[in-house]
mmCIF file of C-alpha atoms and ligand atoms in Angstrom:
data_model
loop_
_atom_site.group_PDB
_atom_site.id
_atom_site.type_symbol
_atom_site.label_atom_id
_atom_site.label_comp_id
_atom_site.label_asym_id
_atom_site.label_seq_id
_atom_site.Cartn_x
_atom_site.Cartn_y
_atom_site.Cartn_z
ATOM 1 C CA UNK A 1 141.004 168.695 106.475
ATOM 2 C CA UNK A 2 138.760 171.688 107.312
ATOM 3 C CA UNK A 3 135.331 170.507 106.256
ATOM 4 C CA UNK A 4 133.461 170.956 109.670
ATOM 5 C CA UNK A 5 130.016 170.549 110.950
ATOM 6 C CA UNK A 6 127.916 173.818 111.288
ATOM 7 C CA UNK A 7 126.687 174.495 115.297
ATOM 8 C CA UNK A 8 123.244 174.838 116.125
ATOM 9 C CA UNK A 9 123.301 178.274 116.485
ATOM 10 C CA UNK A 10 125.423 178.802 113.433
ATOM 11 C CA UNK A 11 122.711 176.501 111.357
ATOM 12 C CA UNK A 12 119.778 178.435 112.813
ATOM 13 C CA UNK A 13 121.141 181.946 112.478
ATOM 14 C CA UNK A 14 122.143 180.780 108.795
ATOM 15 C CA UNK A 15 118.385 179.054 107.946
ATOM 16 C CA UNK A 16 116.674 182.383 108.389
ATOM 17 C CA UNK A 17 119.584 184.575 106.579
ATOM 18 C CA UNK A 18 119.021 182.747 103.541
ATOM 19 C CA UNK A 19 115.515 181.778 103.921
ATOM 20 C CA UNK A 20 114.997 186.081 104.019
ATOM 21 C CA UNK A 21 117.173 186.974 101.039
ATOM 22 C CA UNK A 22 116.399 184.127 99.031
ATOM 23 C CA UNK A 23 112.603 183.790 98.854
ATOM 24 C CA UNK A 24 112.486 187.543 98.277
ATOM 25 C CA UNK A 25 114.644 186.468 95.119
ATOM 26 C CA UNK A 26 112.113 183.700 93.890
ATOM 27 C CA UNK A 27 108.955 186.148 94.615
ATOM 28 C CA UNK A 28 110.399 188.231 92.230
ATOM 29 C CA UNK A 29 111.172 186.064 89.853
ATOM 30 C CA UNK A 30 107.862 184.558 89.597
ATOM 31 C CA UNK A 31 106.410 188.310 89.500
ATOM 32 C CA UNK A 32 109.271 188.745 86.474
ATOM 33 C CA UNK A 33 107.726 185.688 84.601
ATOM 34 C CA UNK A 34 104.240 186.768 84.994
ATOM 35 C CA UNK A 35 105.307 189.984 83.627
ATOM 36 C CA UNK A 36 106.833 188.578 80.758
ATOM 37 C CA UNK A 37 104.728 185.895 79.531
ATOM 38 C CA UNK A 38 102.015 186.853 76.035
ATOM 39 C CA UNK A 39 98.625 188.101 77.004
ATOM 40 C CA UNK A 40 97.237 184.739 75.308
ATOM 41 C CA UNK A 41 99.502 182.641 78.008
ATOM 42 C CA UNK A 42 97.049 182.818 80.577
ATOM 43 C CA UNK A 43 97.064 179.337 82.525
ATOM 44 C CA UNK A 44 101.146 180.013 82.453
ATOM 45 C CA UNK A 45 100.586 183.558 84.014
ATOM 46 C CA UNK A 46 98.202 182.173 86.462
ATOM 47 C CA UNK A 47 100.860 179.133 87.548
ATOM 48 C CA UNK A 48 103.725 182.348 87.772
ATOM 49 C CA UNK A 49 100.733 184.449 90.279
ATOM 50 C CA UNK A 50 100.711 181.274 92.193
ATOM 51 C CA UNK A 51 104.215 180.797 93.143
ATOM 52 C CA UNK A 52 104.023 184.508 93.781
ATOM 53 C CA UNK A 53 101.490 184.178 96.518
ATOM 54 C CA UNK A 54 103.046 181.292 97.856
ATOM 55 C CA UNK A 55 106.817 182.226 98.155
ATOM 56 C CA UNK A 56 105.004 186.001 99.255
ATOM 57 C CA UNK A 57 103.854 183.389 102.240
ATOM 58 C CA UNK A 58 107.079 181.318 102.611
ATOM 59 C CA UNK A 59 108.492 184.575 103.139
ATOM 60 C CA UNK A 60 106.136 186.126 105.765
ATOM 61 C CA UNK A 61 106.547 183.022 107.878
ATOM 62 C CA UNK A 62 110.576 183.315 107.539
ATOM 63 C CA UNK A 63 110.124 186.698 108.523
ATOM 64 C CA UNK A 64 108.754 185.738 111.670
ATOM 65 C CA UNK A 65 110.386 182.778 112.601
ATOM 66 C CA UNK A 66 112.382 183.107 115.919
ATOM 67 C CA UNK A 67 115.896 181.910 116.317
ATOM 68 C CA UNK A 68 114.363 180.736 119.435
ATOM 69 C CA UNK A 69 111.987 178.299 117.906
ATOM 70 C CA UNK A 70 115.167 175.547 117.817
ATOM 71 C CA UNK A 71 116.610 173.599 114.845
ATOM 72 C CA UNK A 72 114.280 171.076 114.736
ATOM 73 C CA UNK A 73 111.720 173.641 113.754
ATOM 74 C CA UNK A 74 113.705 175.521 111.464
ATOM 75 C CA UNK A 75 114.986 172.145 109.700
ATOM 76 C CA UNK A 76 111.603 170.846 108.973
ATOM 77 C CA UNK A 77 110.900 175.101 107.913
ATOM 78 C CA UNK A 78 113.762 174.449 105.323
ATOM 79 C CA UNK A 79 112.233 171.327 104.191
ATOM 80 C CA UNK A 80 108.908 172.727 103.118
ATOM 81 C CA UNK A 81 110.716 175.350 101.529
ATOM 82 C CA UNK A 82 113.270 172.852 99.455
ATOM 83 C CA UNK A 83 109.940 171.393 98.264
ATOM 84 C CA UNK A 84 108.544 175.088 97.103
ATOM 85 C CA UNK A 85 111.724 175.713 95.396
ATOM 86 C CA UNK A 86 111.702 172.725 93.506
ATOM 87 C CA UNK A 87 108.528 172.903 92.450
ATOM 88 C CA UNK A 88 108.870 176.340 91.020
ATOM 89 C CA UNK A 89 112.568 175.252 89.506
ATOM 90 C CA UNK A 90 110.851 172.411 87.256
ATOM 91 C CA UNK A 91 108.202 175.011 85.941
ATOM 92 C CA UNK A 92 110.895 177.670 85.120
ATOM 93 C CA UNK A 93 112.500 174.461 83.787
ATOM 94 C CA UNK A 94 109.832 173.715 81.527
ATOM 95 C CA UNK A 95 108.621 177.721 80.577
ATOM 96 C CA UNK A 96 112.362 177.716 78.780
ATOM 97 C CA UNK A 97 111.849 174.169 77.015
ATOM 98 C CA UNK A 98 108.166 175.881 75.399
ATOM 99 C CA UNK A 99 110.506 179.233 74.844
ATOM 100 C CA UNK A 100 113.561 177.637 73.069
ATOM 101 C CA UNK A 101 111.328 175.190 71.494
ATOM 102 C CA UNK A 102 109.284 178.019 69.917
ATOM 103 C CA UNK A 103 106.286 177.039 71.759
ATOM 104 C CA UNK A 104 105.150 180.189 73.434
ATOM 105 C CA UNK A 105 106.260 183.802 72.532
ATOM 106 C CA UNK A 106 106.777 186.838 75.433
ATOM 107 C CA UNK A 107 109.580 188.543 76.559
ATOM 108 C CA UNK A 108 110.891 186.697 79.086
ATOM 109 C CA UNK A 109 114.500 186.163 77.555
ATOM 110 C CA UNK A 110 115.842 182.380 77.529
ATOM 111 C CA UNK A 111 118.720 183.288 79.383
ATOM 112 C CA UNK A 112 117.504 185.353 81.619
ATOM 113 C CA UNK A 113 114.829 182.101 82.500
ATOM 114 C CA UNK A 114 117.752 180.084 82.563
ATOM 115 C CA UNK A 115 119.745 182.453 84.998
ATOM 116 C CA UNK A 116 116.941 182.340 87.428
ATOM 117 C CA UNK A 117 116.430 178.484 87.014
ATOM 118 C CA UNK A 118 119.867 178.500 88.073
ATOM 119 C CA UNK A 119 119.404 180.421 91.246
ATOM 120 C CA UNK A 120 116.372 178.157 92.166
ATOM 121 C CA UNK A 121 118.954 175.181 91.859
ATOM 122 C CA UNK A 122 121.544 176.991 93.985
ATOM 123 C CA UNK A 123 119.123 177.804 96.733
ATOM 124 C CA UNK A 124 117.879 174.411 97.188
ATOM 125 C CA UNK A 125 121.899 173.355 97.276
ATOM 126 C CA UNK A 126 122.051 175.940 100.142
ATOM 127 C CA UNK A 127 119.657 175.139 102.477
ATOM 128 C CA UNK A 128 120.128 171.337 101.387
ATOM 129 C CA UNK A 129 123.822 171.424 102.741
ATOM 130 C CA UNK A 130 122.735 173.226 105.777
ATOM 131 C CA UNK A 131 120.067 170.714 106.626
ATOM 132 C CA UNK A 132 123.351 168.425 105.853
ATOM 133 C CA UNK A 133 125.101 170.345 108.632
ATOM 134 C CA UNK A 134 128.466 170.231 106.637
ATOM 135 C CA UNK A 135 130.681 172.728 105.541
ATOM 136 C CA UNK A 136 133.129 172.123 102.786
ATOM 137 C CA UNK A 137 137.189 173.150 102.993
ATOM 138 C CA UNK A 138 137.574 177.022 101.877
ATOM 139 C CA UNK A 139 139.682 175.683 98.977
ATOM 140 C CA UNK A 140 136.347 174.544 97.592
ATOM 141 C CA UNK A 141 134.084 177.086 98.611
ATOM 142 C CA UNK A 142 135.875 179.492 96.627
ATOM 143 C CA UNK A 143 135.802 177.499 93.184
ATOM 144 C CA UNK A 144 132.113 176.518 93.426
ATOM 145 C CA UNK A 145 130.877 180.021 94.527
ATOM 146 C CA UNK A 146 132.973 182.116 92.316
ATOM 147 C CA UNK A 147 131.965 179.850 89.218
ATOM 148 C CA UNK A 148 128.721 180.262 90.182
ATOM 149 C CA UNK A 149 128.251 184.155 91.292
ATOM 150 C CA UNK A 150 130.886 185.247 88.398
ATOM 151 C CA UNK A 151 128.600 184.032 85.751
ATOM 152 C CA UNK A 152 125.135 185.182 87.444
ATOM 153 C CA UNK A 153 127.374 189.258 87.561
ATOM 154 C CA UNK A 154 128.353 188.401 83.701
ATOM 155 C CA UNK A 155 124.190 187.679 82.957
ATOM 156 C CA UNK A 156 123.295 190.747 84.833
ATOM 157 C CA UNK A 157 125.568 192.972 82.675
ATOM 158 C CA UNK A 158 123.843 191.515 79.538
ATOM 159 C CA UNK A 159 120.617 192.200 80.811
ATOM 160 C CA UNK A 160 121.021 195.228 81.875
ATOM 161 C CA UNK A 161 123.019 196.069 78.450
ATOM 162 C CA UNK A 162 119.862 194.264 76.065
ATOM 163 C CA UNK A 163 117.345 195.932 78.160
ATOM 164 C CA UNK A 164 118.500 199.234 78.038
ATOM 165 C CA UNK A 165 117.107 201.792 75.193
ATOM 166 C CA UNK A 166 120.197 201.575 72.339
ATOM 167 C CA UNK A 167 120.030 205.568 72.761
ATOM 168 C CA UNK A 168 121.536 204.955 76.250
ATOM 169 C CA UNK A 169 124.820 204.901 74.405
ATOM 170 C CA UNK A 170 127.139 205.473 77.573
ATOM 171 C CA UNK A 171 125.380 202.751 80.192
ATOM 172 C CA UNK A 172 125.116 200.217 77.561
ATOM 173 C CA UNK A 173 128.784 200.675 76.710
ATOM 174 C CA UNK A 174 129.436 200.533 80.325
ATOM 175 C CA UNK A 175 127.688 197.100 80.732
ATOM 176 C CA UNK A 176 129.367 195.595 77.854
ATOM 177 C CA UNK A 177 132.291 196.381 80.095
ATOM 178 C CA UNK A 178 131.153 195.151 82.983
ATOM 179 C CA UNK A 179 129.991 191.465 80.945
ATOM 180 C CA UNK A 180 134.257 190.785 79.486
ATOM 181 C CA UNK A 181 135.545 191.672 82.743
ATOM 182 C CA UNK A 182 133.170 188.851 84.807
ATOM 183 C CA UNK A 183 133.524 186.775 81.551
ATOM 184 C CA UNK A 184 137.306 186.628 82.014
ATOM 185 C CA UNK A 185 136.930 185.978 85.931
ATOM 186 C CA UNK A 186 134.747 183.403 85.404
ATOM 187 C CA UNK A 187 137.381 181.866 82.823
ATOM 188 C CA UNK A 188 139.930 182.263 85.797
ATOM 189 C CA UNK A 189 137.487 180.495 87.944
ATOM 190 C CA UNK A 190 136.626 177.619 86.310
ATOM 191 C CA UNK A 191 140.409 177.183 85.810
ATOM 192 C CA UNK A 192 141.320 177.426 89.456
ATOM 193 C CA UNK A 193 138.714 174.827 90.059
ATOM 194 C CA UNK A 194 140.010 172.077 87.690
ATOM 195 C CA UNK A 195 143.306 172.363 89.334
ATOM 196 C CA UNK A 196 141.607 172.239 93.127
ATOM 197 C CA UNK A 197 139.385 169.324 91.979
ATOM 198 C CA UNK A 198 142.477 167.259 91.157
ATOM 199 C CA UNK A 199 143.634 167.094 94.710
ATOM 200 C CA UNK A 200 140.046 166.694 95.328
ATOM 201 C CA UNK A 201 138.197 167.569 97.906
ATOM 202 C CA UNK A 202 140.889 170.475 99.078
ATOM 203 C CA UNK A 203 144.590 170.871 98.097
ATOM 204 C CA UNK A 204 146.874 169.789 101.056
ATOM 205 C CA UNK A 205 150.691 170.279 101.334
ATOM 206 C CA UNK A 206 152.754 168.029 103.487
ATOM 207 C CA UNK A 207 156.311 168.894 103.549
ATOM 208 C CA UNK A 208 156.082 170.872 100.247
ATOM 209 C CA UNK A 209 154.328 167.950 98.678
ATOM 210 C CA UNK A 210 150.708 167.628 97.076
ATOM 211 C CA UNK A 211 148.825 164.593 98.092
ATOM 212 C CA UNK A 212 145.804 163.027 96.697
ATOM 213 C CA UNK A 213 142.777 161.834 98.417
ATOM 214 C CA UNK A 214 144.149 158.350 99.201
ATOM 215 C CA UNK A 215 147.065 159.121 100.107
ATOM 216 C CA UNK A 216 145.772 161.789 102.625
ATOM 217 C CA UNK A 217 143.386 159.548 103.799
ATOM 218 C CA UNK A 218 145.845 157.300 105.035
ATOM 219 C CA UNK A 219 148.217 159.870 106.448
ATOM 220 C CA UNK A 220 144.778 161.040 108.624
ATOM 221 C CA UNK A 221 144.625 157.440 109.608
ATOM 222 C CA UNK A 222 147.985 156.718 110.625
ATOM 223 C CA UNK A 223 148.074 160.945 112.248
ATOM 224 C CA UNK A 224 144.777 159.742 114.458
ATOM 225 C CA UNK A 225 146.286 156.573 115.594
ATOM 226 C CA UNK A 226 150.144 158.120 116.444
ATOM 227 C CA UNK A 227 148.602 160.752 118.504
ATOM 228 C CA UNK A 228 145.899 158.705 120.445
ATOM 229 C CA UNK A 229 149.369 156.424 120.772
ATOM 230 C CA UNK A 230 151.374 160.421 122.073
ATOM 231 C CA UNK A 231 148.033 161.474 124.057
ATOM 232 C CA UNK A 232 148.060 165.014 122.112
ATOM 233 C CA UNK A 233 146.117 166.931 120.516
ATOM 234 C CA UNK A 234 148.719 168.482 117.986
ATOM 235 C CA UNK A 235 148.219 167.608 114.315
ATOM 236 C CA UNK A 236 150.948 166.498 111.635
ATOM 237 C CA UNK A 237 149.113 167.575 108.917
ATOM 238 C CA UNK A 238 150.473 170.977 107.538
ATOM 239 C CA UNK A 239 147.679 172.372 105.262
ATOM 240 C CA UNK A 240 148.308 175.766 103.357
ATOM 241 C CA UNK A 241 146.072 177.436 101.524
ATOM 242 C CA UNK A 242 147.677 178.928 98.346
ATOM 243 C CA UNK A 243 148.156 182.843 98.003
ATOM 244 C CA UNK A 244 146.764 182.466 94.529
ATOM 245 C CA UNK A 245 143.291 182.309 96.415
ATOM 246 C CA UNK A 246 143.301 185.012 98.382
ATOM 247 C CA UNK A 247 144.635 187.242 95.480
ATOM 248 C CA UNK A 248 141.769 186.128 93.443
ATOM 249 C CA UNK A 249 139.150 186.691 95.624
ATOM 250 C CA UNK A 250 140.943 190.295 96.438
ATOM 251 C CA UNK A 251 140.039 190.927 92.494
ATOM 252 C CA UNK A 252 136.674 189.293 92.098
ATOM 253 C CA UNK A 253 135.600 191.518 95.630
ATOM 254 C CA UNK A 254 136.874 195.171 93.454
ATOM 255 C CA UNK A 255 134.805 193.901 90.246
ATOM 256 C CA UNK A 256 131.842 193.195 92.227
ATOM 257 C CA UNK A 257 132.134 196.394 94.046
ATOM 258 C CA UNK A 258 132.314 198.237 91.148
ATOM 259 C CA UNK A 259 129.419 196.519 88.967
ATOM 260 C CA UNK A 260 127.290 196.773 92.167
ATOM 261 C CA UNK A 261 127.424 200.500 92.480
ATOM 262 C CA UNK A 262 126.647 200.308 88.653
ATOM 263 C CA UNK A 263 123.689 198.654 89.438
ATOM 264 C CA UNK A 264 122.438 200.770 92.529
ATOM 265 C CA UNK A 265 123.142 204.059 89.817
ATOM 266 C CA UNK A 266 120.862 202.200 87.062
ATOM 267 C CA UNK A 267 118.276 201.315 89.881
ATOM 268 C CA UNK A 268 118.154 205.229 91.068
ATOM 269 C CA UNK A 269 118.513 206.758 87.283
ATOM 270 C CA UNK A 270 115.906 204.175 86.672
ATOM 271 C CA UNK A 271 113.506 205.290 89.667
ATOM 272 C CA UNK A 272 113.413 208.922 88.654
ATOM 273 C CA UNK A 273 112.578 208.204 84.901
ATOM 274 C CA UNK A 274 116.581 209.642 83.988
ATOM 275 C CA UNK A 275 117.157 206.779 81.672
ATOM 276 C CA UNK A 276 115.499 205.136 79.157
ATOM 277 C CA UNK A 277 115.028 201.715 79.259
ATOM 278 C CA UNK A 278 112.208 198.848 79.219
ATOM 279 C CA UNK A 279 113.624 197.855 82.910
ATOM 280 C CA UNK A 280 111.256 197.017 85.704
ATOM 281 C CA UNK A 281 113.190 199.303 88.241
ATOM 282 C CA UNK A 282 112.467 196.147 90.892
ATOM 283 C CA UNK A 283 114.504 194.155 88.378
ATOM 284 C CA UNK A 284 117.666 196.372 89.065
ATOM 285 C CA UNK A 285 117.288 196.610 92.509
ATOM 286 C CA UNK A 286 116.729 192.848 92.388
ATOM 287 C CA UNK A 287 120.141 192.091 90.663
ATOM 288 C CA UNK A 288 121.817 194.968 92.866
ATOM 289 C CA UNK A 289 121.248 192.988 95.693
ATOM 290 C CA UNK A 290 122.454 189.866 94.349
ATOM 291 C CA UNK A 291 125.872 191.286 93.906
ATOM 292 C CA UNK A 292 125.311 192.637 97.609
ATOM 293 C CA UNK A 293 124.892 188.881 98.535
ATOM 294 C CA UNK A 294 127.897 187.691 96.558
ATOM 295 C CA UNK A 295 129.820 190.527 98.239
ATOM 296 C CA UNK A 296 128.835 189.156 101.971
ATOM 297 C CA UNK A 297 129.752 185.510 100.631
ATOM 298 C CA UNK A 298 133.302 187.026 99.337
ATOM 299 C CA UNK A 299 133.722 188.413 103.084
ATOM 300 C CA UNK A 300 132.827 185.566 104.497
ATOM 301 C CA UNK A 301 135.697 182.919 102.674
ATOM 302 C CA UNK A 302 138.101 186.124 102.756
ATOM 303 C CA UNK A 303 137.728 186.012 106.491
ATOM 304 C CA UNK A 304 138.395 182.038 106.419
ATOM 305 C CA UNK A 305 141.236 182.326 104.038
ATOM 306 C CA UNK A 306 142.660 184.270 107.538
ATOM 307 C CA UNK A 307 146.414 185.246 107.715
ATOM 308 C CA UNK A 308 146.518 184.169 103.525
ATOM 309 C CA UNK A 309 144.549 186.776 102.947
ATOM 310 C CA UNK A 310 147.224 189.599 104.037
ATOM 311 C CA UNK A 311 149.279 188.484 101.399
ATOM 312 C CA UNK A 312 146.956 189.713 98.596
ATOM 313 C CA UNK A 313 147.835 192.180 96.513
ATOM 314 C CA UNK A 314 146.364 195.183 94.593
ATOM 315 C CA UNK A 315 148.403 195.712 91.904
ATOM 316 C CA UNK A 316 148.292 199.294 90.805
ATOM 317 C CA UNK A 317 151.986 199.685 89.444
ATOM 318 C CA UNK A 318 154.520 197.523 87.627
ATOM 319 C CA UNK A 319 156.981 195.840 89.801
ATOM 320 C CA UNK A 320 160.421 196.881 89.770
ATOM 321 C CA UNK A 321 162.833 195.180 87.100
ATOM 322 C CA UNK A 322 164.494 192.501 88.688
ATOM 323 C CA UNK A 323 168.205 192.133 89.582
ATOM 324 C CA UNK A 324 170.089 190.630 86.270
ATOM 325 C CA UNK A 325 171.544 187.320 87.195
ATOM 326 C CA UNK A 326 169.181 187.156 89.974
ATOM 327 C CA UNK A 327 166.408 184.238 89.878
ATOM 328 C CA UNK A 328 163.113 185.899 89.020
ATOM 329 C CA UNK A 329 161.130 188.165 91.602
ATOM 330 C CA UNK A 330 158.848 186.195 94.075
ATOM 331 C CA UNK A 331 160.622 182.420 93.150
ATOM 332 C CA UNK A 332 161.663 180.989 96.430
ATOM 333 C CA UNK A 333 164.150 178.901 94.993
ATOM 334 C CA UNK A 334 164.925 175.144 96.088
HETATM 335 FE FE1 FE2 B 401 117.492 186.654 90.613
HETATM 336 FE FE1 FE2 B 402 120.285 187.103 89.099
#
């Protein structure tokens, strides 16, 4: 199985990556929320000013944390910052409760609370699995971060597209785009994760064979004992990681591409008063570099997926018919 326990260095170097990206993220969004809230919503601005200052802090001291300082240091760092993130999760939590309940008016959209609720929850998963020190097979990784990243890209383009003057005909035609095409990825997603989670935690073949977790258990067991019986160090285990993965990734990498240039367009129309729109030109650099993000996490399991990965396609053109009385193109046969 390939779930493996993160080094030192890899843990430290990781801690401060996300630490700097992701505190950014909630700074904003607490400046977002104090933005948003009615004039007469003072003690709810004041709590959103608050978390401003403090993750403004958080983010200052992750700044200037040295790789040197050790992981002990950089653990407990991670700690105070799982208890920030929390904090400010619960009162986005409860903002959209008084919002959905018709409690308190503003702008700040439901969803859009919702979304960044969401990516309070996934940061504290980050940082709590690296405190963890474990890293899950690739088979996994790719269902859990796609269904999560695909549907953050498909709330940006709805965003963007409600926020946008309706005289912006083009751009909000172009977002509308941009939300079925992340819509019908994250359908594919969530798909390819049901079937993964049924040979749960990662898909194995042995001998063209699935196994379940039991089963594969016991074939580790009996595998560890044979080869401390042999003295060596090769494995029995055959594990294969199926194309379908790396083809899917290939995809979700060209649509994220795409709606991140989008975004970085918007974000420099925005800046030079080109298009009309009630956007807070921080908010579209904000989501631009979200999709930047997914895009380094989309390198990352691409480079893990390894030799799979070549086997991708792009397909541009339809394949050639196939031979009559020949089996159909790409089956292997048994
Ligand atoms: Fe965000
Ligand atoms: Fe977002």
């Amino acid at each position: 199985m390939q779930t493996h326990r993160v080094t030192d260095r890899d843990f430290v170097r990781r801690s401060l990556e996300e630490n700097r990206f992701w505190l950014r993220i909630m700074k904003e969004h607490s400046l977002f929320l104090s933005e948003g809230f009615n004039r007469r919503d003072g003690d709810l601005i004041r709590t959103a000013n608050r978390f401003f200052e403090e993750f403004d802090r958080l983010l200052r001291r992750a700044r200037e944390l040295s790789p040197l300082a050790g992981p002990g240091a950089i653990r407990r760092f991670n700690q105070e910052v799982i208890r920030a993130v929390r904090d400010l999760r619960n009162f986005k939590q409860e903002v959209l409760l008084r919002i959905i309940t018709c409690r308190i008016a503003g702008f700040n959209l439901p969803l859009l609370v919702d979304h960044i609720r969401r990516e309070a929850e996934y940061f504290i998963t980050v940082l709590t699995r690296l405190n963890e020190g474990i890293d899950e097979p690739v088979e996994a990784a790719i269902a859990r971060e796609n269904v999560f990243w695909l549907r953050i890209m498909a709330d940006h383009s709805r965003f963007i597209r409600n926020l946008l003057d309706p005289s912006e005909r083009r751009l909000v035609e172009a977002a509308d785009q941009f939300a079925d095409q992340f819509d019908q990825l994250l359908a594919q997603a969530r798909d390819l994760d049901s079937m993964f989670q049924g040979f749960s935690p990662v898909l194995v073949i042995v001998g063209g064979h699935l196994l379940d977790q039991p089963t594969l258990v016991r074939l580790q067991e009996e595998e560890e004992r044979d080869r401390e019986e042999r003295e060596t160090e090769e494995p029995l285990l055959v594990e294969e990681t199926p194309p379908v993965l790396a083809q899917f990734t290939e995809d979700v990498i060209g649509a994220t591409q795409e709606i991140r240039d989008f975004k970085r367009t918007a974000a420099r129309l925005l800046a030079d008063c080109r298009t009309l729109s009630v956007i807070n030109p921080l908010l579209a650099d904000h989501v631009a570099r979200e999709a930047e993000k997914f895009l380094e996490i989309l390198g990352q399991l691409e480079q893990r997926l390894g030799p799979v990965r070549e086997k991708a396609l792009v397909v541009t053109q339809p394949a050639p018919p196939c031979p009559e009385l020949e089996p159909p193109c790409g089956h292997k046969g048994t």
